[in-house]
Short mmCIF file of C-alpha atoms in Angstrom, two decimals:
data_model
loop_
_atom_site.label_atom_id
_atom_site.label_comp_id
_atom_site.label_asym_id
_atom_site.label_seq_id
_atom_site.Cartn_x
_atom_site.Cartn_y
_atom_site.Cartn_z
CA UNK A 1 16.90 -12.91 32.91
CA UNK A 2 20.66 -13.63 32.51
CA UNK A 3 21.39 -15.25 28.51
CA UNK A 4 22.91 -18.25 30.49
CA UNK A 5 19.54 -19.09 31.94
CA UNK A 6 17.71 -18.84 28.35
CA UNK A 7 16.77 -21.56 26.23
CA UNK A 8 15.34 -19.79 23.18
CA UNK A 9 13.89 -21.83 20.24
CA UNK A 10 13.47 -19.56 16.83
CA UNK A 11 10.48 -20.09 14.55
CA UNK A 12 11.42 -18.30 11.21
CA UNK A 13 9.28 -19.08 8.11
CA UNK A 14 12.37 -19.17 6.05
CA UNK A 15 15.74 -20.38 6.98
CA UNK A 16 19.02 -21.45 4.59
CA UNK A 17 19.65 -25.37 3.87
CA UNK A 18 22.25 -27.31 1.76
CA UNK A 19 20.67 -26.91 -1.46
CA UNK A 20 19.80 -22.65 -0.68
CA UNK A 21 22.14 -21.42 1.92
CA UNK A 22 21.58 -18.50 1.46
CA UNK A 23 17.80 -18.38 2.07
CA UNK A 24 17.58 -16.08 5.12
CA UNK A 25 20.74 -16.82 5.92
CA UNK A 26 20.68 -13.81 8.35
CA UNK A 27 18.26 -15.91 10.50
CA UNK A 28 21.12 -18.62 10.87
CA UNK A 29 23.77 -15.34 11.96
CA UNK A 30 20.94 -14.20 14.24
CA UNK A 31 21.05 -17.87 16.13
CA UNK A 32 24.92 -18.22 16.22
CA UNK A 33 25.05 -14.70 17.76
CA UNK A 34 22.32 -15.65 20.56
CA UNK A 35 24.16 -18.60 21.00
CA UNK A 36 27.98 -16.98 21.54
CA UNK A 37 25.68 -14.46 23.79
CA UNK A 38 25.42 -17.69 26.13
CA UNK A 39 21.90 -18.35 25.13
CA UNK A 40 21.18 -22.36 24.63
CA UNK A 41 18.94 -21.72 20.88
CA UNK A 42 17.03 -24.20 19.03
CA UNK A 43 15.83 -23.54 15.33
CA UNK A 44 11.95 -25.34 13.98
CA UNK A 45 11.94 -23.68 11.03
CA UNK A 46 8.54 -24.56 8.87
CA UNK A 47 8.42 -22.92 5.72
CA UNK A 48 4.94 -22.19 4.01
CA UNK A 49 4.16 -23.58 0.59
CA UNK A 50 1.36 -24.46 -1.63
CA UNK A 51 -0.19 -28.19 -0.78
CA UNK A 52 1.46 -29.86 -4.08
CA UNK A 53 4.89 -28.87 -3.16
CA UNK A 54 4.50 -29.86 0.50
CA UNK A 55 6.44 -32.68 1.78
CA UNK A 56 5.22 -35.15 5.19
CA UNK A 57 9.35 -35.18 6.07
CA UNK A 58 10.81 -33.40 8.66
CA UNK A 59 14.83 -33.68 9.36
CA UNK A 60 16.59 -32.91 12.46
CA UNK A 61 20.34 -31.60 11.93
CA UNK A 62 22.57 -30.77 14.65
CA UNK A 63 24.61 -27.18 13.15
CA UNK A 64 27.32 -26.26 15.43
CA UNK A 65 25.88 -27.10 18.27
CA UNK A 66 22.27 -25.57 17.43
CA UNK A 67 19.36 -28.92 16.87
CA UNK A 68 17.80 -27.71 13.09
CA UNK A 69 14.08 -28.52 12.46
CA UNK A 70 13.51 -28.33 8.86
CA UNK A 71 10.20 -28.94 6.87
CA UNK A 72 7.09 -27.30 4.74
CA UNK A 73 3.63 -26.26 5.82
CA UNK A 74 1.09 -26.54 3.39
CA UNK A 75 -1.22 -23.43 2.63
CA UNK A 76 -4.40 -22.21 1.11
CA UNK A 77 -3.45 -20.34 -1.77
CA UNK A 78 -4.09 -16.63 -1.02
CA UNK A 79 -5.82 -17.75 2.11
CA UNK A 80 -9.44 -18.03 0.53
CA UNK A 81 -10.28 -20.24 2.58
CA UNK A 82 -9.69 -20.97 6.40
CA UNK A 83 -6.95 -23.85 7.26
CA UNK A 84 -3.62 -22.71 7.33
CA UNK A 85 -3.42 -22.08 11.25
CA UNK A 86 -4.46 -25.85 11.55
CA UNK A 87 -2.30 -26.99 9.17
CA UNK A 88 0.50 -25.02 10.55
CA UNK A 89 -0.21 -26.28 14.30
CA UNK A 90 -0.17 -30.04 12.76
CA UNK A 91 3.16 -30.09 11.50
CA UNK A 92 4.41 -28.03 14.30
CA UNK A 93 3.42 -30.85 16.73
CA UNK A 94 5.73 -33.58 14.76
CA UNK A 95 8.45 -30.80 14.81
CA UNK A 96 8.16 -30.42 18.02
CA UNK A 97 8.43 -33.67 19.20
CA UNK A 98 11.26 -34.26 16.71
CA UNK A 99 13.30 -31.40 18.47
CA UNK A 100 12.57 -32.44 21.69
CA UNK A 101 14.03 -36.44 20.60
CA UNK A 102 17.36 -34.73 19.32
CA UNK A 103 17.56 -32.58 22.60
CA UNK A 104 17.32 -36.01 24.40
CA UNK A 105 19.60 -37.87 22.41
CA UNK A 106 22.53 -35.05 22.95
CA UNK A 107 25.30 -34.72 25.28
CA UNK A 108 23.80 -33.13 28.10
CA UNK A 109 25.85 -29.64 27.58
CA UNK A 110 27.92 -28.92 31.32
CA UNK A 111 26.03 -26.10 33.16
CA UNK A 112 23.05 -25.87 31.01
CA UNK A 113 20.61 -26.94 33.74
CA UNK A 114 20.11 -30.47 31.96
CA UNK A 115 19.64 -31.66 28.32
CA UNK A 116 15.89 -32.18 28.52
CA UNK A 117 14.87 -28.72 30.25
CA UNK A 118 11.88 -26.87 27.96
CA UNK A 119 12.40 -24.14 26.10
CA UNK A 120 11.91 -20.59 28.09
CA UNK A 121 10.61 -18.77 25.20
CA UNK A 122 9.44 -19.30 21.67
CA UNK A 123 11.16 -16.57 19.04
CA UNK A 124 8.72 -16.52 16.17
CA UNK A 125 10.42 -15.13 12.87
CA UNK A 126 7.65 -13.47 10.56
CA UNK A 127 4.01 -14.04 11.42
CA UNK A 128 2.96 -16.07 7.87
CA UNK A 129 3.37 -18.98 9.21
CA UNK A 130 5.70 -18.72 12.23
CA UNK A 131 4.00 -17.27 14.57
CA UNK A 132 1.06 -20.26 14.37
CA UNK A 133 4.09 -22.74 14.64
CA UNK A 134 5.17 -20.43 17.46
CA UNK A 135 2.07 -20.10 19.23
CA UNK A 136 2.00 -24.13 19.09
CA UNK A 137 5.03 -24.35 20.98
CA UNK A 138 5.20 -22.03 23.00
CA UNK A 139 1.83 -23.76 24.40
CA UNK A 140 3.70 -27.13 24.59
CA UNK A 141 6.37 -25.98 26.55
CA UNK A 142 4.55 -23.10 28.83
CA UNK A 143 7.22 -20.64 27.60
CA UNK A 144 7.03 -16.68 26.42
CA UNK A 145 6.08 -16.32 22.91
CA UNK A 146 8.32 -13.35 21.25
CA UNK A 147 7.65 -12.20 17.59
CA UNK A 148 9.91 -10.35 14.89
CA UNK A 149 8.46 -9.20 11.99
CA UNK A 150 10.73 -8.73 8.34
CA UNK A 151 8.60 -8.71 5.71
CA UNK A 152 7.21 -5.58 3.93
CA UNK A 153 4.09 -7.55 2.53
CA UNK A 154 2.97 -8.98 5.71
CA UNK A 155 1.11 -5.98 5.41
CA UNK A 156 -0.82 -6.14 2.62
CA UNK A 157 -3.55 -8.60 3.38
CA UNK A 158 -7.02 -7.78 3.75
CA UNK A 159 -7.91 -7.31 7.38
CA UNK A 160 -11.29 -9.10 6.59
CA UNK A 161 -9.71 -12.40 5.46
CA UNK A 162 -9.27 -15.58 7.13
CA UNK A 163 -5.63 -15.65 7.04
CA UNK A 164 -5.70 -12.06 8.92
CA UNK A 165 -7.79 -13.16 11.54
CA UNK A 166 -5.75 -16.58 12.06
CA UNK A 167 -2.54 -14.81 12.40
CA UNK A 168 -4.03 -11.73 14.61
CA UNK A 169 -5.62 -14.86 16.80
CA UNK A 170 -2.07 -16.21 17.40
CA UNK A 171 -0.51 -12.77 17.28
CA UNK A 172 -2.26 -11.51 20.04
CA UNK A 173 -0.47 -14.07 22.69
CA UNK A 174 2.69 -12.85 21.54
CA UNK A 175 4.29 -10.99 25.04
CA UNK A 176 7.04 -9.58 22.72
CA UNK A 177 6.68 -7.40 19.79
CA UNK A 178 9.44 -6.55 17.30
CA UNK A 179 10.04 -4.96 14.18
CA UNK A 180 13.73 -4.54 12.03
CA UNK A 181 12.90 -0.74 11.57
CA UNK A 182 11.05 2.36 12.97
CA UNK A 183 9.02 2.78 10.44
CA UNK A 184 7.88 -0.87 9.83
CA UNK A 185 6.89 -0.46 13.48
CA UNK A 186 4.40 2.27 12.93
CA UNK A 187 2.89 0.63 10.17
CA UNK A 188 2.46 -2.65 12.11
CA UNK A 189 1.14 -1.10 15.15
CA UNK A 190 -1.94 0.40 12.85
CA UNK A 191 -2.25 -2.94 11.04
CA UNK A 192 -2.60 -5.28 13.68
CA UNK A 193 -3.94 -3.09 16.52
CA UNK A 194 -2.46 -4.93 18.91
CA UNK A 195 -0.03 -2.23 20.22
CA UNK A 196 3.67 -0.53 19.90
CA UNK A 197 6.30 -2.82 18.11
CA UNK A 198 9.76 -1.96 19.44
CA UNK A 199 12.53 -1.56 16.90
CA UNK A 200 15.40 -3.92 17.01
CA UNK A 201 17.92 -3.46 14.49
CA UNK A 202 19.07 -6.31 11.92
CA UNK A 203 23.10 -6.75 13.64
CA UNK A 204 26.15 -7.81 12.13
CA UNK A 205 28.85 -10.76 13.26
CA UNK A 206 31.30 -9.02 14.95
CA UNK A 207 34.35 -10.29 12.58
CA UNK A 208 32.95 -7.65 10.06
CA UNK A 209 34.31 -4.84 11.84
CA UNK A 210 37.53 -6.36 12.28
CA UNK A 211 37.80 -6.98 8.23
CA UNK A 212 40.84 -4.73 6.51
CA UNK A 213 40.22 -1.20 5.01
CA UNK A 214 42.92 -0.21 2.11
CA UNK A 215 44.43 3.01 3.38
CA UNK A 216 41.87 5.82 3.71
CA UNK A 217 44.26 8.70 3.34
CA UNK A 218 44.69 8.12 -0.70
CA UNK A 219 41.22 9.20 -1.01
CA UNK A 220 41.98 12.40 0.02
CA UNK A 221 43.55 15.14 -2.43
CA UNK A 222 44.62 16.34 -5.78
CA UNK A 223 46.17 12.55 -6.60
CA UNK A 224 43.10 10.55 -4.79
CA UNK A 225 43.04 7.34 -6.00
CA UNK A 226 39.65 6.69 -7.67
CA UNK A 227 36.32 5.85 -5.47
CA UNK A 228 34.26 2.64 -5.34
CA UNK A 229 30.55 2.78 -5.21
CA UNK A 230 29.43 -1.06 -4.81
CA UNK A 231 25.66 -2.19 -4.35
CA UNK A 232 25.18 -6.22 -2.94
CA UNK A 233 22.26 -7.95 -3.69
CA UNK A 234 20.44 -10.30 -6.04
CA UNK A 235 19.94 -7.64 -8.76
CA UNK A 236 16.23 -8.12 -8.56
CA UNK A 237 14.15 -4.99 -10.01
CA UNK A 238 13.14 -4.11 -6.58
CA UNK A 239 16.66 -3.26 -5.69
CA UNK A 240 17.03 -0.78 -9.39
CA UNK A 241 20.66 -1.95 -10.32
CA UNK A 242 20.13 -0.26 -13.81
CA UNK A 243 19.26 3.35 -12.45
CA UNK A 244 21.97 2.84 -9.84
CA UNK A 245 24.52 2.00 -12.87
CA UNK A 246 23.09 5.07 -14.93
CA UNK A 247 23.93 7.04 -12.38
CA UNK A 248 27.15 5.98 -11.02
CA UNK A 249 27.73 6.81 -15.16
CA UNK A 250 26.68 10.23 -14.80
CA UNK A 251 29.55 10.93 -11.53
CA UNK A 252 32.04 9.05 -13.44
CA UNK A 253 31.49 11.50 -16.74
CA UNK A 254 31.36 14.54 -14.26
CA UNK A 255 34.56 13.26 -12.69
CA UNK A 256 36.29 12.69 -16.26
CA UNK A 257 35.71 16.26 -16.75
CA UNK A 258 36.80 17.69 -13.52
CA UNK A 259 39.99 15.59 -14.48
CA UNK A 260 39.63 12.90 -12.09
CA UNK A 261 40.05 9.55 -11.90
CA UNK A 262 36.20 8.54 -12.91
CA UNK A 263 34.54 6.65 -9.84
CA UNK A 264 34.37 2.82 -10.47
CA UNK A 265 31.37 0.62 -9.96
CA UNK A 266 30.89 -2.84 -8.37
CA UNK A 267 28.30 -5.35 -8.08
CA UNK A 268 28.01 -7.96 -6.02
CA UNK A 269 25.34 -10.71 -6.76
CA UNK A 270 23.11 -11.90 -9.43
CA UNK A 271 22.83 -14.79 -12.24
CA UNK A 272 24.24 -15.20 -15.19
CA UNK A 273 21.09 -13.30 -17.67
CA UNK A 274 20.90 -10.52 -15.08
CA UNK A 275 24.67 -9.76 -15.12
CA UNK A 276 24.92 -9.31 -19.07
CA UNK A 277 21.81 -6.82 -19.05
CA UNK A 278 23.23 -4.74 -16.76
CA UNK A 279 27.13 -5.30 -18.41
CA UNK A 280 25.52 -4.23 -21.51
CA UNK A 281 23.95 -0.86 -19.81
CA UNK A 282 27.19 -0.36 -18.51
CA UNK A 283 29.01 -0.58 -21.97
CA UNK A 284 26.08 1.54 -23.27
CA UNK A 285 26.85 4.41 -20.34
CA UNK A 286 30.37 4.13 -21.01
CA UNK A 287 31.59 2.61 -17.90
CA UNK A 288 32.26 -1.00 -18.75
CA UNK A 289 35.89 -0.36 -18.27
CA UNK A 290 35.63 0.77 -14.60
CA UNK A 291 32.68 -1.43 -13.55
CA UNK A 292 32.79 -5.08 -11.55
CA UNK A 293 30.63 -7.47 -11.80
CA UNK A 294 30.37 -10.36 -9.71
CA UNK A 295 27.81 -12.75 -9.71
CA UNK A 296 27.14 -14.40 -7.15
CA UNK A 297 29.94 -15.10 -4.87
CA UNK A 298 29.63 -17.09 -1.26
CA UNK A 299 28.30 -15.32 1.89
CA UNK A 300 31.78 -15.13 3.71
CA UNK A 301 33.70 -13.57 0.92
CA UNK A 302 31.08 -10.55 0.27
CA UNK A 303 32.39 -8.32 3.47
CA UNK A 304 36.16 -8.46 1.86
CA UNK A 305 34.23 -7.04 -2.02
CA UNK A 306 32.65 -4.53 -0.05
CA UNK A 307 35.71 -3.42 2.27
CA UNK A 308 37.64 -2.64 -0.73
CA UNK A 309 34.59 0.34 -1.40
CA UNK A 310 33.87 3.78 -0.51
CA UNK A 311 30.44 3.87 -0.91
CA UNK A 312 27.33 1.73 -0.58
CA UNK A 313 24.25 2.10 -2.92
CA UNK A 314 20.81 0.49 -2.01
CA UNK A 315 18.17 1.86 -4.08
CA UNK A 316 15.33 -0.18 -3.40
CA UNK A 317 11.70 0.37 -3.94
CA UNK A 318 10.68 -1.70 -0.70
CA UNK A 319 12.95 -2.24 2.06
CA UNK A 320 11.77 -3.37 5.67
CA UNK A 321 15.22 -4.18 7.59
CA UNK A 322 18.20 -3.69 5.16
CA UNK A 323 20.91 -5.87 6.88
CA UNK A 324 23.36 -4.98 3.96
CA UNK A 325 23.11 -1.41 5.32
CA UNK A 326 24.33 -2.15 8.63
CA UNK A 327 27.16 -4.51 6.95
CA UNK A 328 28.41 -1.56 4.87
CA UNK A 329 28.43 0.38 7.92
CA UNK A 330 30.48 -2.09 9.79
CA UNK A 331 33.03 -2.30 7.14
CA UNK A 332 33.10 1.79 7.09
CA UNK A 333 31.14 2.56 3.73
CA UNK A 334 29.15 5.51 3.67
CA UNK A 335 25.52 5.13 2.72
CA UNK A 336 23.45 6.22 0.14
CA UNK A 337 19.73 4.76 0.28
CA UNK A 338 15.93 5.63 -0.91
CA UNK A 339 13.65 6.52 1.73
CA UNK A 340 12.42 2.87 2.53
CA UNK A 341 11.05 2.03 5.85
CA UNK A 342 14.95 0.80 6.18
CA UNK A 343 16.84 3.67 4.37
CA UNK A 344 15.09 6.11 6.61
CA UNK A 345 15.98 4.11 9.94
CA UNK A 346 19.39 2.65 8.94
CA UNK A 347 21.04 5.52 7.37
CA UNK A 348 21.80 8.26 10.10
CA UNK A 349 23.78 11.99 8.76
CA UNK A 350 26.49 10.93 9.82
CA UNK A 351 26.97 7.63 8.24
CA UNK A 352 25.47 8.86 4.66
CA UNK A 353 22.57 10.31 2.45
CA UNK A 354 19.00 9.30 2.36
CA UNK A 355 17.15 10.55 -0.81
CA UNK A 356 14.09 12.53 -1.04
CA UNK A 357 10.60 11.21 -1.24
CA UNK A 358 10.49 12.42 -4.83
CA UNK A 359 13.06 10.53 -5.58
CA UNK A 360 10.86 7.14 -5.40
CA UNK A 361 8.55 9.57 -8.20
CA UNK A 362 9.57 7.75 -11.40
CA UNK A 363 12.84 5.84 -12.68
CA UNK A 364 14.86 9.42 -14.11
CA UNK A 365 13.85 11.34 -10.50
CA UNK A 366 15.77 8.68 -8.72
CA UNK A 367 18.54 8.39 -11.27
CA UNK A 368 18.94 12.52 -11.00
CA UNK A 369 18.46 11.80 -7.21
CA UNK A 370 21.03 9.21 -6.83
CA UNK A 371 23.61 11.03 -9.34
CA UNK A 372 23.41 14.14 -6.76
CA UNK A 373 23.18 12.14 -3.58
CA UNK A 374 26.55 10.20 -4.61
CA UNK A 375 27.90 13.75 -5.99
CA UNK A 376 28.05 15.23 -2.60
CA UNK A 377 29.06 11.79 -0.15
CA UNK A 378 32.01 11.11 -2.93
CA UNK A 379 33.27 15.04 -2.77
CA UNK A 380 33.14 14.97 1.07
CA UNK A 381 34.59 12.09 0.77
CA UNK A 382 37.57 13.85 -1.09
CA UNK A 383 37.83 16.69 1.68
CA UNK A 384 38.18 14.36 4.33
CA UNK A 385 34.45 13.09 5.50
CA UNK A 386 32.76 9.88 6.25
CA UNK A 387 35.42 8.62 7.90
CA UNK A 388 35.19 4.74 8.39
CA UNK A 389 36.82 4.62 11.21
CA UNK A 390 33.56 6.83 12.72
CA UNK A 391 31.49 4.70 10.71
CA UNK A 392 32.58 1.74 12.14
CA UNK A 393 32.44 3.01 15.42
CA UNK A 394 28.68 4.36 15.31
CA UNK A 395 27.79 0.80 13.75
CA UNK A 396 29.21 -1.39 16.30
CA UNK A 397 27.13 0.30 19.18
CA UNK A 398 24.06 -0.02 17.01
CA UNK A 399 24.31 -3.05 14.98
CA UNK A 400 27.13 -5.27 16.73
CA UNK A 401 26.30 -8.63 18.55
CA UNK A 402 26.27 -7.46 22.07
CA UNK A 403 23.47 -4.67 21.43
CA UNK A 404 21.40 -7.14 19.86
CA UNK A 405 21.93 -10.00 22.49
CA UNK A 406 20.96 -7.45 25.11
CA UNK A 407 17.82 -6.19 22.74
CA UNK A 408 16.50 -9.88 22.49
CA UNK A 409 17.08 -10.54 25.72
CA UNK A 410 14.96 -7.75 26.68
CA UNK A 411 12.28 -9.09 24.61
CA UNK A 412 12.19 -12.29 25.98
CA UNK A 413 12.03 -10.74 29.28
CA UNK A 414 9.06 -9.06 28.37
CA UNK A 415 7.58 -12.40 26.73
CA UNK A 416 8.07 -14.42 29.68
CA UNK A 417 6.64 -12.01 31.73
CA UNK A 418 3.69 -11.52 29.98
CA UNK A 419 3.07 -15.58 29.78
CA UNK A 420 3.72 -15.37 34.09
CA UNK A 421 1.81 -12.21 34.19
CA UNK A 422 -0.96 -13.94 32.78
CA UNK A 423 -3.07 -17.58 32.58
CA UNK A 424 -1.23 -18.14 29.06
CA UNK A 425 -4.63 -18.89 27.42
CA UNK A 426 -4.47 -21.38 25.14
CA UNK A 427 -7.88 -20.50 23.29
#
């Protein structure tokens, strides 16, 4: 299957509009990339809510050249009871035919094969609820049904509900199988029982790598300049921005009295209220002076905040894919992460640390675990280690656009064939 021969429509159950862009805006990266890959991609992108905030609309947006599909599907709280499958197939017949009026109503694009031709496979983006809005269309068009899973809690079901069984009846037809970590892929493969998941890793726009580094050798010496440790996210609890500013505290004390220049502290991300907790815990720790904080900033200007850092923190409870840990790599951070399904498949020796499993034990065991963890990247750091140049090397052959074109690709290969290989039930 060459990419110029693919017409790939995605699925995701979340994907960033005008008034949130960046709600899964990775999933709108993740098109562009297929598309520069040569790919013709298509996005129907139904997101799940409860019935009162559901809304009959659908819009159809042309985005660069990719048609948009937006709308809600309306859901049985908690699944109690069975309907969400048929409610999901429902709207994903308009949508459907809505995408299929905008593909008509193009330019037909020169070499494509023709305007109207059907979609060769159906990309599904999380199973709750794209894979039934998938499974719908990849019906309608005869094409391969693919599947990526993201989410942590797709797990946590009960495998005698109805809203298992609906998704495992849909999830079954899927040809291709694929998880954003190693680990996430073991733990699917015993949930669902349908299988191996293969592992394809969240990538990174190539004009990341390309995004300037101050000079690396003033790290390096008696008269180092001081280090950065920056963490980018929304400052949720889940990703523990106060034990990750409690310990940054700690090195910076430590480095005060080893007569350096303390290491500094920056924050990308967050509202207003969660910014002024965590500025007061830094005044409290004594750091205020040498810590950044943010807010929230747009997408396109986070990779030049992180550039200007040494270090990357991510100290998350749960974490399926981490995309911000390949984007640190790309701009040459080392890594420092807890031993998530993505810390563990993300972080390799040579790019940073990954703590211990007894770090996760209690808030002070990861705060002691994170103070050593950024002790020893920071002083190899000193002596000449973690280069970023390396790092930036080692993350473009596993996270840049070309592996994961080639990845997908592979996994639409395997979709199609399974839907040629087969009758392509529809039951």
């Amino acid at each position: 299957m060459r990419s110029s021969d693919v017409h790939v429509v995605l699925t995701p159950s979340w994907y960033p509009d005008r008034s949130r862009p960046h709600n899964g805006s990775f999933f709108r990266d993740q098109a562009r990339m297929l598309q520069r890959g040569g790919m013709r991609v298509g996005v129907i992108a139904l997101e799940p809510v409860s019935f009162w905030q559901a809304r009959r609309e659908l819009t159809a947006d042309v985005e660069e050249g990719i048609v948009v599909v937006r709308g809600t599907v309306p859901t049985i709280p908690k699944g109690a009871l069975p309907g969400d499958r048929m409610a999901a197939r429902a709207v994903a017949a308009r949508a459907v035919r809505l995408y299929e009026e905008t593909i008509r109503s193009l330019p037909e694009p020169s070499g494509s094969g023709g305007a109207q031709a059907a979609p060769d496979v159906v990309h599904a983006h999380s199973v709750f609820t794209g894979i039934h809005v998938g499974r719908y269309a990849a019906e309608h068009w005869g094409a391969g049904l693919a599947i990526t899973e993201h989410r942590p809690s797709s797990t946590d079901r009960s495998v005698h509900g109805w809203r298992y069984r609906a998704l495992r009846r849909d999830l079954r037809h899927a040809g291709g199988r694929a998880v954003v970590s190693t680990p996430f892929a073991e733990a699917l493969r015993d949930y669902w029982r349908l299988g191996e998941w293969r592992s394809i890793a969240l990538p990174v726009n190539d004009d990341v790598f390309d995004v300037s580094r101050p000079a690396d050798q003033d790290r390096q010496g008696d008269n180092a300049r001081a280090l950065t440790v920056c963490h980018v996210s929304h400052l949720g609890r889940n990703k523990r921005p106060e034990e990750t500013i409690r310990a940054v505290a700690r090195l910076a004390r430590a480095d005060l009295a080893a007569g350096r220049e303390p290491t500094r502290l920056l924050l990308v991300g967050g509202e207003d209220h969660e910014i002024e907790a965590l500025r007061e815990l830094a005044r409290a720790e004594g750091i205020e002076q040498t810590s950044t904080f943010t807010g929230r900033v747009p997408h396109d200007e986070v990779s030049g905040l992180m550039a200007a850092s040494d270090v990357f923190v991510l100290a998350s409870e749960v974490e399926a894919g981490g995309t911000v840990l390949a984007e640190a790599q790309a701009l040459g951070l080392a890594c420092v992460a807890t031993p998530t399904w993505a810390g563990r498949f993300m972080v390799e020796p040579e790019t940073g640390l990954v703590l211990p499993a007894e770090a996760q034990a209690d808030d002070d065991a990861l705060v002691a675990a994170l103070t050593e963890a950024l002790t020893q990247v920071t002083d190899a750091i000193r002596a000449g280690g973690y280069c970023p140049e390396t790092i930036r090397a080692r993350a473009r052959r596993r996270f840049g656009e070309e592996t994961f074109v080639k990845a997908c690709r592979e996994l639409y290969e395997q979709a199609c064939g399974e839907i040629s290989g087969s009758a392509g039930s529809t039951q």
